[in-house]
CSV table of C-alpha atoms in Angstrom, one decimal:
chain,number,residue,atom,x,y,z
A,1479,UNK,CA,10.0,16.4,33.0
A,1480,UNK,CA,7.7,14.4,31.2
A,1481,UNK,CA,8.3,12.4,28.2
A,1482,UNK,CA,7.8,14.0,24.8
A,1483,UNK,CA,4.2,13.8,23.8
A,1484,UNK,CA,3.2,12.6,27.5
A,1485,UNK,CA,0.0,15.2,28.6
A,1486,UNK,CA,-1.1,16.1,24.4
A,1487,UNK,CA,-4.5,14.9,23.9
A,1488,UNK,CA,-5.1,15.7,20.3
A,1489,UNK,CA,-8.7,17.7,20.9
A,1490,UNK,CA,-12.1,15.9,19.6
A,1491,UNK,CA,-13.9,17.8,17.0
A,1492,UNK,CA,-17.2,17.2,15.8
A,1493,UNK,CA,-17.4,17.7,12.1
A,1494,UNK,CA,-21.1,17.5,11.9
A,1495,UNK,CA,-21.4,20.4,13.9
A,1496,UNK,CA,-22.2,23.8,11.9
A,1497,UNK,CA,-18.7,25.2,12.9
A,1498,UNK,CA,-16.5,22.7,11.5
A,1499,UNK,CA,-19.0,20.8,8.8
A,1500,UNK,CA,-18.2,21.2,4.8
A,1501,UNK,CA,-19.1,18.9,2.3
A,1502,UNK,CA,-15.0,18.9,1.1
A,1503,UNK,CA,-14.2,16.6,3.7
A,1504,UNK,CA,-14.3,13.1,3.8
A,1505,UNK,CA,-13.9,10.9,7.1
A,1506,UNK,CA,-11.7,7.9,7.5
A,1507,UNK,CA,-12.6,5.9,10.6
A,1508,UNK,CA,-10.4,3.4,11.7
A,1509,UNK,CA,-10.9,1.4,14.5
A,1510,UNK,CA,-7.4,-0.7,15.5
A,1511,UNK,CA,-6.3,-2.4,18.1
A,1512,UNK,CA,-4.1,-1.3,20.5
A,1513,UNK,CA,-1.6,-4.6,21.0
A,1514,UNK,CA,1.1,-3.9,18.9
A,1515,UNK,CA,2.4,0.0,17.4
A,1516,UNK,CA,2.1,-1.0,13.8
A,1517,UNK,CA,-2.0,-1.1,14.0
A,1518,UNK,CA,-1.5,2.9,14.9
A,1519,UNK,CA,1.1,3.1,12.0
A,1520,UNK,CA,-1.1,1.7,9.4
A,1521,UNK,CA,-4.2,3.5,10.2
A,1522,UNK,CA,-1.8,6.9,10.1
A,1523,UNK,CA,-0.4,5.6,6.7
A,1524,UNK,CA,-4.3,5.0,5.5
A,1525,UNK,CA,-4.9,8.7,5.9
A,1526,UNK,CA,-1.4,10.1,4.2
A,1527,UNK,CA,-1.8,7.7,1.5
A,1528,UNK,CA,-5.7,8.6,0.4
A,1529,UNK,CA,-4.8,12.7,1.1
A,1530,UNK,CA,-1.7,12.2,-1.2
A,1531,UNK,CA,-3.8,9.8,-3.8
A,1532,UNK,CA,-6.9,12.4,-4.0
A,1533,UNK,CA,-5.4,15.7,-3.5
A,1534,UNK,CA,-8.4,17.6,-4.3
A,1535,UNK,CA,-10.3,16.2,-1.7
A,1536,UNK,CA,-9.6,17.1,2.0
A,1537,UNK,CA,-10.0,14.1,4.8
A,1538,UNK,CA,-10.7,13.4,8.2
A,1539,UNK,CA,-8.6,10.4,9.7
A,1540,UNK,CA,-10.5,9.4,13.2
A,1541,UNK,CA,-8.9,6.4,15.3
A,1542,UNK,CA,-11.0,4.4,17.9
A,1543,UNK,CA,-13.2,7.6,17.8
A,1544,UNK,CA,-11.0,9.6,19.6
A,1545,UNK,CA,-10.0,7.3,22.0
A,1546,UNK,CA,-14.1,7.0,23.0
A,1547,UNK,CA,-14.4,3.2,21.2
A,1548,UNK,CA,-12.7,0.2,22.8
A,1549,UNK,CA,-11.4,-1.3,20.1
A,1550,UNK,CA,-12.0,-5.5,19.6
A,1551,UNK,CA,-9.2,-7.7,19.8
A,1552,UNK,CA,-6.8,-8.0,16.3
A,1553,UNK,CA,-9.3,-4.9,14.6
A,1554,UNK,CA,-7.9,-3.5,12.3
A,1555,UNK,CA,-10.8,-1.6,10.3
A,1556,UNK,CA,-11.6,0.9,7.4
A,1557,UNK,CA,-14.8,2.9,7.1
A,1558,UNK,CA,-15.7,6.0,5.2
A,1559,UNK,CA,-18.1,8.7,4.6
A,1560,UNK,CA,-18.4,10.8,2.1
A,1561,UNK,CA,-18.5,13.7,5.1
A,1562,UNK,CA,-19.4,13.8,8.8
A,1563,UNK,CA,-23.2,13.9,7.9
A,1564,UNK,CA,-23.6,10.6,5.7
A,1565,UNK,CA,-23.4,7.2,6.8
A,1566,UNK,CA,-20.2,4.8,6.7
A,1567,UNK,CA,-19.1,2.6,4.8
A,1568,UNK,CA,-16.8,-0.8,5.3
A,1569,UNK,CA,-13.4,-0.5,3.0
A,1570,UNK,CA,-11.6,-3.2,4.9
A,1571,UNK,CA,-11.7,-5.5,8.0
A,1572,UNK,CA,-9.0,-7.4,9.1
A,1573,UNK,CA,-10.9,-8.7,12.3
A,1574,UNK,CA,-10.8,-12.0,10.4
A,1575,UNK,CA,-7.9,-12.3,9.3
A,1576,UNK,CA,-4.3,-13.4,10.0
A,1577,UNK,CA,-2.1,-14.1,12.0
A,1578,UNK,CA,0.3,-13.3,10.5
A,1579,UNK,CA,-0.7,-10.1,12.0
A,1580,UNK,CA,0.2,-8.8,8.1
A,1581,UNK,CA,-2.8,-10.4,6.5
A,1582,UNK,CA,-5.0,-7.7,8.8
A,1583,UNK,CA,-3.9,-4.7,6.5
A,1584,UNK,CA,-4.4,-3.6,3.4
A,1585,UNK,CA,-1.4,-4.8,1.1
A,1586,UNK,CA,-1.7,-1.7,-0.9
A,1587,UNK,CA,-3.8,0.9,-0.1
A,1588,UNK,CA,-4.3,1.4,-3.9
A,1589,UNK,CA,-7.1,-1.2,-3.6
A,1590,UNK,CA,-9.1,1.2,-1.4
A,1591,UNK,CA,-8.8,4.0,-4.0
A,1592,UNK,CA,-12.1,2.4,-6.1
A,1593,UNK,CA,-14.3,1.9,-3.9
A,1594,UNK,CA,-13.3,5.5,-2.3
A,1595,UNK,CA,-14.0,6.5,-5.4
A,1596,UNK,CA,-17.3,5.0,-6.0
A,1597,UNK,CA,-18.6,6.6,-2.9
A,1598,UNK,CA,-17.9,10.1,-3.3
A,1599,UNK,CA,-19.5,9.4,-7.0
A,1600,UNK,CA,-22.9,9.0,-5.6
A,1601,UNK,CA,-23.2,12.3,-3.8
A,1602,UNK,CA,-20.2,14.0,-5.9
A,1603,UNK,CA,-20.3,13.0,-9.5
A,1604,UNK,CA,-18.2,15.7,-10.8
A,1605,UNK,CA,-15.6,15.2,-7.8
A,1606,UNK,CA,-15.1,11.5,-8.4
A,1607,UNK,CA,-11.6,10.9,-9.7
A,1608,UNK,CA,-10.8,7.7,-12.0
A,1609,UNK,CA,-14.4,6.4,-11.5
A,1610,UNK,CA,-15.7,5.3,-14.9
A,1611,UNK,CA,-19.7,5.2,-15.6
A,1612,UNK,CA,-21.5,2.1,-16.3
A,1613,UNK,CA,-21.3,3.0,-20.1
A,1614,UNK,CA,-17.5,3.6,-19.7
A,1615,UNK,CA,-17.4,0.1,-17.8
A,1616,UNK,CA,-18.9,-1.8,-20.8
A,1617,UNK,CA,-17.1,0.2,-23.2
A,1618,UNK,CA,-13.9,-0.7,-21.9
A,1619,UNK,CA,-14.9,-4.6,-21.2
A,1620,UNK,CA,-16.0,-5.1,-25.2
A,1621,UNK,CA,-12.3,-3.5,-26.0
């Protein structure tokens, strides 16, 4: 008998096709390495924690596209689009970082939130959670 799990592949789905495509959900790429288990635990953790932290949005996590990208030595990357159908955009890189293999994740995903934020605030204004406008910004600096 096989081991557990041994013989799954989890099946590739294009999102940008008209089948699977809505606007509601946002893709996490993560491209990690494949030398040590934690790289696959953090890029799982990435997803949980942004589906947890912005419940009204739904997201995508994709690793190593599917298994389709070779990943470079010590990655340990964050992109993401707003959907399937925009372009990407860098959150994190730890390909520069460390060792201590630590120092290539995130030390709280909380930092991502922001930026997450500010992206789904160009195409989404009125989706955007905790993203203040410009005016906001300065309001809140002069206080």
């Amino acid at each position: 008998m096989p081991p557990k799990g041994q013989g799954k592949k989890k099946k590739e789905v294009d999102w940008a096709d008209d089948e699977h495509f809505t606007k509601e959900r946002s893709m996490i790429y993560i491209e990690h390495t494949y030398e040590c288990p934690i790289f696959q635990t953090k890029a799982d953790e990435c997803g949980v924690f942004l589906q947890q932290r912005i419940p009204e949005r739904k997201f995508q996590l994709v690793k190593n596209r599917y298994g389709h990208q070779v990943p470079r030595e010590g990655a340990f990357e964050i992109l993401f689009s707003q959907n399937a159908r925009t372009s990407t955009h860098l959150l994190w890189s730890g390909l520069d970082r460390g060792p201590p293999r630590q120092d290539k994740f995130p030390m709280d995903y909380e930092l991502l939130v922001p930026d997450v934020n500010r992206i789904l605030k160009k195409f989404y204004p009125d989706k955007a959670v905790g993203v203040l406008d410009e005016d906001e910004e300065e309001e809140m600096e002069e206080l």
